[in-house]
Tab-separated table of C-alpha atoms and ligand atoms in Angstrom:
chain	number	residue	atom	x	y	z
A	30	UNK	CA	-0.116	-0.143	-0.216
A	31	UNK	CA	1.342	3.249	-0.842
A	32	UNK	CA	2.486	5.474	2.660
A	33	UNK	CA	0.485	8.312	3.744
A	34	UNK	CA	1.706	11.781	2.714
A	35	UNK	CA	3.738	12.971	5.538
A	36	UNK	CA	6.064	16.168	6.040
A	37	UNK	CA	8.365	14.406	4.080
A	38	UNK	CA	6.101	13.511	1.507
A	39	UNK	CA	3.207	14.325	-0.678
A	40	UNK	CA	0.369	12.435	-2.487
A	41	UNK	CA	1.253	13.596	-6.690
A	42	UNK	CA	-0.529	12.648	-9.980
A	43	UNK	CA	1.711	12.428	-12.751
A	44	UNK	CA	0.569	13.187	-16.546
A	45	UNK	CA	3.350	10.181	-18.171
A	46	UNK	CA	2.563	9.038	-21.701
A	47	UNK	CA	-1.193	10.088	-21.241
A	48	UNK	CA	-1.989	8.440	-18.513
A	49	UNK	CA	-2.916	9.511	-14.840
A	50	UNK	CA	-0.487	7.916	-12.101
A	51	UNK	CA	-0.895	8.807	-8.772
A	52	UNK	CA	1.926	7.855	-6.215
A	53	UNK	CA	3.084	9.372	-2.792
A	54	UNK	CA	6.520	10.488	-2.729
A	55	UNK	CA	9.269	11.341	-0.764
A	56	UNK	CA	9.825	15.305	-1.630
A	57	UNK	CA	13.648	13.942	-2.854
A	58	UNK	CA	12.684	11.510	-5.268
A	59	UNK	CA	13.683	12.600	-8.263
A	60	UNK	CA	11.537	11.819	-11.793
A	61	UNK	CA	14.046	9.361	-12.980
A	62	UNK	CA	13.209	7.478	-9.311
A	63	UNK	CA	10.139	7.764	-9.494
A	64	UNK	CA	9.807	6.324	-13.231
A	65	UNK	CA	12.038	3.508	-12.741
A	66	UNK	CA	11.514	2.672	-9.179
A	67	UNK	CA	7.612	3.377	-8.498
A	68	UNK	CA	6.058	3.500	-12.192
A	69	UNK	CA	8.169	0.573	-13.892
A	70	UNK	CA	9.132	3.058	-16.744
A	71	UNK	CA	12.398	1.263	-16.671
A	72	UNK	CA	13.246	2.938	-20.493
A	73	UNK	CA	14.653	5.905	-19.123
A	74	UNK	CA	18.331	4.766	-17.964
A	75	UNK	CA	20.258	6.123	-14.981
A	76	UNK	CA	23.748	6.702	-15.827
A	77	UNK	CA	25.570	9.662	-13.913
A	78	UNK	CA	22.473	10.681	-11.680
A	79	UNK	CA	24.152	13.952	-11.536
A	80	UNK	CA	22.835	15.775	-15.097
A	81	UNK	CA	25.693	14.816	-16.880
A	82	UNK	CA	25.320	12.104	-19.367
A	83	UNK	CA	21.865	12.475	-20.731
A	84	UNK	CA	20.790	8.928	-20.179
A	85	UNK	CA	17.492	9.751	-18.395
A	86	UNK	CA	16.095	12.427	-21.043
A	87	UNK	CA	12.284	12.612	-21.166
A	88	UNK	CA	10.345	15.204	-22.535
A	89	UNK	CA	8.406	17.642	-19.958
A	90	UNK	CA	5.908	19.139	-21.392
A	91	UNK	CA	7.362	18.891	-24.777
A	92	UNK	CA	10.728	19.462	-24.184
A	93	UNK	CA	13.905	17.455	-23.095
A	94	UNK	CA	14.795	17.426	-19.390
A	95	UNK	CA	16.873	15.584	-17.534
A	96	UNK	CA	14.908	13.129	-15.024
A	97	UNK	CA	17.465	12.852	-12.360
A	98	UNK	CA	18.147	16.972	-11.900
A	99	UNK	CA	13.942	17.040	-12.060
A	100	UNK	CA	12.227	16.050	-8.416
A	101	UNK	CA	8.636	14.222	-9.118
A	102	UNK	CA	6.677	16.762	-6.739
A	103	UNK	CA	7.517	19.163	-9.406
A	104	UNK	CA	6.382	17.463	-12.459
A	105	UNK	CA	2.808	16.860	-11.505
A	106	UNK	CA	0.539	19.454	-13.775
A	107	UNK	CA	3.250	18.463	-16.672
A	108	UNK	CA	3.174	16.347	-19.340
A	109	UNK	CA	5.486	13.661	-19.452
A	110	UNK	CA	6.348	11.762	-22.198
A	111	UNK	CA	9.076	9.256	-21.906
A	112	UNK	CA	10.670	6.243	-24.153
A	113	UNK	CA	7.578	4.186	-23.762
A	114	UNK	CA	5.278	6.919	-24.925
A	115	UNK	CA	7.119	7.861	-28.488
A	116	UNK	CA	5.611	4.864	-30.169
A	117	UNK	CA	2.055	5.012	-31.314
A	118	UNK	CA	-0.775	2.893	-32.710
A	119	UNK	CA	1.623	0.001	-32.449
A	120	UNK	CA	4.185	2.006	-35.288
A	121	UNK	CA	7.385	3.510	-34.099
A	122	UNK	CA	8.188	7.441	-33.635
A	123	UNK	CA	10.298	8.003	-37.105
A	124	UNK	CA	13.396	9.020	-34.740
A	125	UNK	CA	12.907	5.656	-33.251
A	126	UNK	CA	12.873	4.044	-36.921
A	127	UNK	CA	15.524	5.799	-37.968
A	128	UNK	CA	17.727	4.691	-35.130
A	129	UNK	CA	16.964	1.255	-35.710
A	130	UNK	CA	17.631	1.635	-39.642
A	131	UNK	CA	20.618	3.431	-39.086
A	132	UNK	CA	22.274	1.313	-36.284
A	133	UNK	CA	22.224	4.327	-34.272
A	134	UNK	CA	22.926	2.159	-31.267
A	135	UNK	CA	25.535	-0.668	-29.881
A	136	UNK	CA	24.842	-1.401	-26.335
A	137	UNK	CA	21.120	0.858	-26.530
A	138	UNK	CA	21.736	1.346	-22.667
A	139	UNK	CA	22.125	5.553	-24.038
A	140	UNK	CA	19.436	4.890	-26.748
A	141	UNK	CA	16.222	5.956	-25.020
A	142	UNK	CA	17.669	9.517	-23.825
A	143	UNK	CA	19.649	9.790	-27.220
A	144	UNK	CA	15.955	9.424	-28.676
A	145	UNK	CA	14.069	11.561	-26.652
A	146	UNK	CA	16.616	14.326	-27.212
A	147	UNK	CA	16.422	13.691	-31.161
A	148	UNK	CA	12.898	14.052	-30.643
A	149	UNK	CA	12.974	17.566	-29.236
A	150	UNK	CA	16.422	18.927	-31.224
A	151	UNK	CA	14.266	18.411	-34.431
A	152	UNK	CA	11.716	20.249	-32.808
A	153	UNK	CA	13.678	23.189	-31.950
A	154	UNK	CA	15.397	23.273	-35.246
A	155	UNK	CA	12.238	23.127	-36.927
A	156	UNK	CA	11.251	26.571	-34.741
A	157	UNK	CA	14.249	28.521	-35.658
A	158	UNK	CA	16.229	27.616	-32.298
A	159	UNK	CA	20.128	28.618	-32.908
A	160	UNK	CA	22.836	26.522	-31.138
A	161	UNK	CA	26.372	27.536	-30.121
A	162	UNK	CA	27.545	25.766	-33.953
A	163	UNK	CA	24.767	28.417	-35.329
A	164	UNK	CA	27.236	30.826	-37.343
A	165	UNK	CA	24.567	33.845	-38.219
A	166	UNK	CA	21.937	33.941	-35.504
A	167	UNK	CA	20.330	37.407	-37.018
A	168	UNK	CA	16.468	36.913	-37.407
A	169	UNK	CA	17.155	38.099	-40.936
A	170	UNK	CA	19.710	34.891	-41.842
A	171	UNK	CA	16.933	32.112	-41.298
A	172	UNK	CA	16.996	29.020	-39.522
A	173	UNK	CA	19.838	27.417	-39.821
A	174	UNK	CA	20.891	24.172	-41.334
A	175	UNK	CA	20.644	21.518	-39.893
A	176	UNK	CA	24.509	20.154	-40.416
A	177	UNK	CA	26.232	17.204	-38.447
A	178	UNK	CA	28.139	20.118	-36.732
A	179	UNK	CA	24.763	21.372	-35.714
A	180	UNK	CA	23.278	18.078	-34.395
A	181	UNK	CA	26.303	17.159	-32.912
A	182	UNK	CA	26.213	20.227	-30.419
A	183	UNK	CA	22.527	20.064	-30.083
A	184	UNK	CA	22.798	16.310	-28.981
A	185	UNK	CA	26.331	17.197	-26.883
A	186	UNK	CA	24.541	16.519	-23.183
A	187	UNK	CA	23.768	12.666	-24.403
A	188	UNK	CA	26.855	10.836	-24.187
A	189	UNK	CA	27.187	7.348	-25.721
A	190	UNK	CA	29.838	5.088	-23.872
A	191	UNK	CA	30.055	3.008	-26.982
A	192	UNK	CA	30.862	5.520	-29.026
A	193	UNK	CA	27.937	5.091	-31.598
A	194	UNK	CA	28.297	8.857	-32.318
A	195	UNK	CA	28.857	8.789	-36.445
A	196	UNK	CA	24.930	6.580	-36.632
A	197	UNK	CA	23.472	8.853	-34.341
A	198	UNK	CA	24.157	11.686	-36.366
A	199	UNK	CA	22.965	9.830	-39.606
A	200	UNK	CA	19.893	8.831	-37.949
A	201	UNK	CA	18.905	12.275	-36.425
A	202	UNK	CA	19.791	13.424	-40.038
A	203	UNK	CA	17.397	11.259	-41.689
A	204	UNK	CA	14.740	11.803	-38.992
A	205	UNK	CA	14.994	15.801	-39.261
A	206	UNK	CA	14.828	15.124	-43.195
A	207	UNK	CA	11.689	13.221	-43.084
A	208	UNK	CA	10.081	15.975	-40.476
A	209	UNK	CA	10.820	18.724	-42.817
A	210	UNK	CA	9.088	16.537	-45.690
A	211	UNK	CA	6.149	15.807	-44.036
A	212	UNK	CA	5.673	19.352	-43.000
A	213	UNK	CA	6.043	20.936	-46.640
A	214	UNK	CA	3.326	18.247	-47.301
A	215	UNK	CA	1.490	19.318	-44.591
A	216	UNK	CA	1.721	22.729	-45.706
A	217	UNK	CA	1.233	21.999	-49.242
A	218	UNK	CA	-2.198	20.328	-48.192
A	219	UNK	CA	-2.997	23.153	-46.486
A	220	UNK	CA	-2.727	25.449	-49.593
A	221	UNK	CA	-4.717	23.159	-51.863
A	222	UNK	CA	-7.650	23.342	-49.188
A	223	UNK	CA	-7.775	27.027	-48.603
A	224	UNK	CA	-7.484	27.261	-52.856
A	225	UNK	CA	-10.440	25.069	-52.709
A	226	UNK	CA	-12.491	27.165	-49.996
B	312	FES	S1	21.354	9.909	-15.309
B	312	FES	FE1	20.652	12.027	-15.525
B	312	FES	S2	22.229	12.839	-16.604
B	312	FES	FE2	23.078	11.125	-16.276
B	313	FES	S1	24.928	2.153	-27.593
B	313	FES	FE1	25.939	2.040	-25.618
B	313	FES	S2	26.085	3.182	-24.463
B	313	FES	FE2	25.249	4.827	-26.736
């Protein structure tokens, strides 16, 4: 039975992968430990437990976050997506598929965090966000091309002890290209619909 809330613990409801989970957590419990130890969502990995390796990356309200540095109590009311929530209707997320097709992993331990980060990187880039590797950050310069250097910089918080970086960059490149092509197709469909209205 879940322990009752006390001065050192609170009852929280966490929205994870579209499902509400009610649990009582010690105030010091990290989101990572709540996921792994309390909710059995072990796809999110613990590497350093100090915010330095990215293995524990999840999406919080669509933005990437290292779950070892976030408290579970602070995650209440946020939309949390873990690697278990990426596939839809039995179909892998396109970034998962790209990692699979292009061997973007070896042992796979860092892979859930890499995939969560890559999904956010592609969205951040599509929204025009610059990175430390962007040469020209003036608004009139437009969004930077998602070059391998850009990807390496944007993914630099995710370490891979197997050194699968070459394939990871290739997988992110392909997934980003697919994402752009899908966005262009959506724009085209909207234009056609607008013209027909
Ligand atoms: S386990 Fe969280 S960053 Fe390493
Ligand atoms: S695939 Fe082994 S740590 Fe990255």
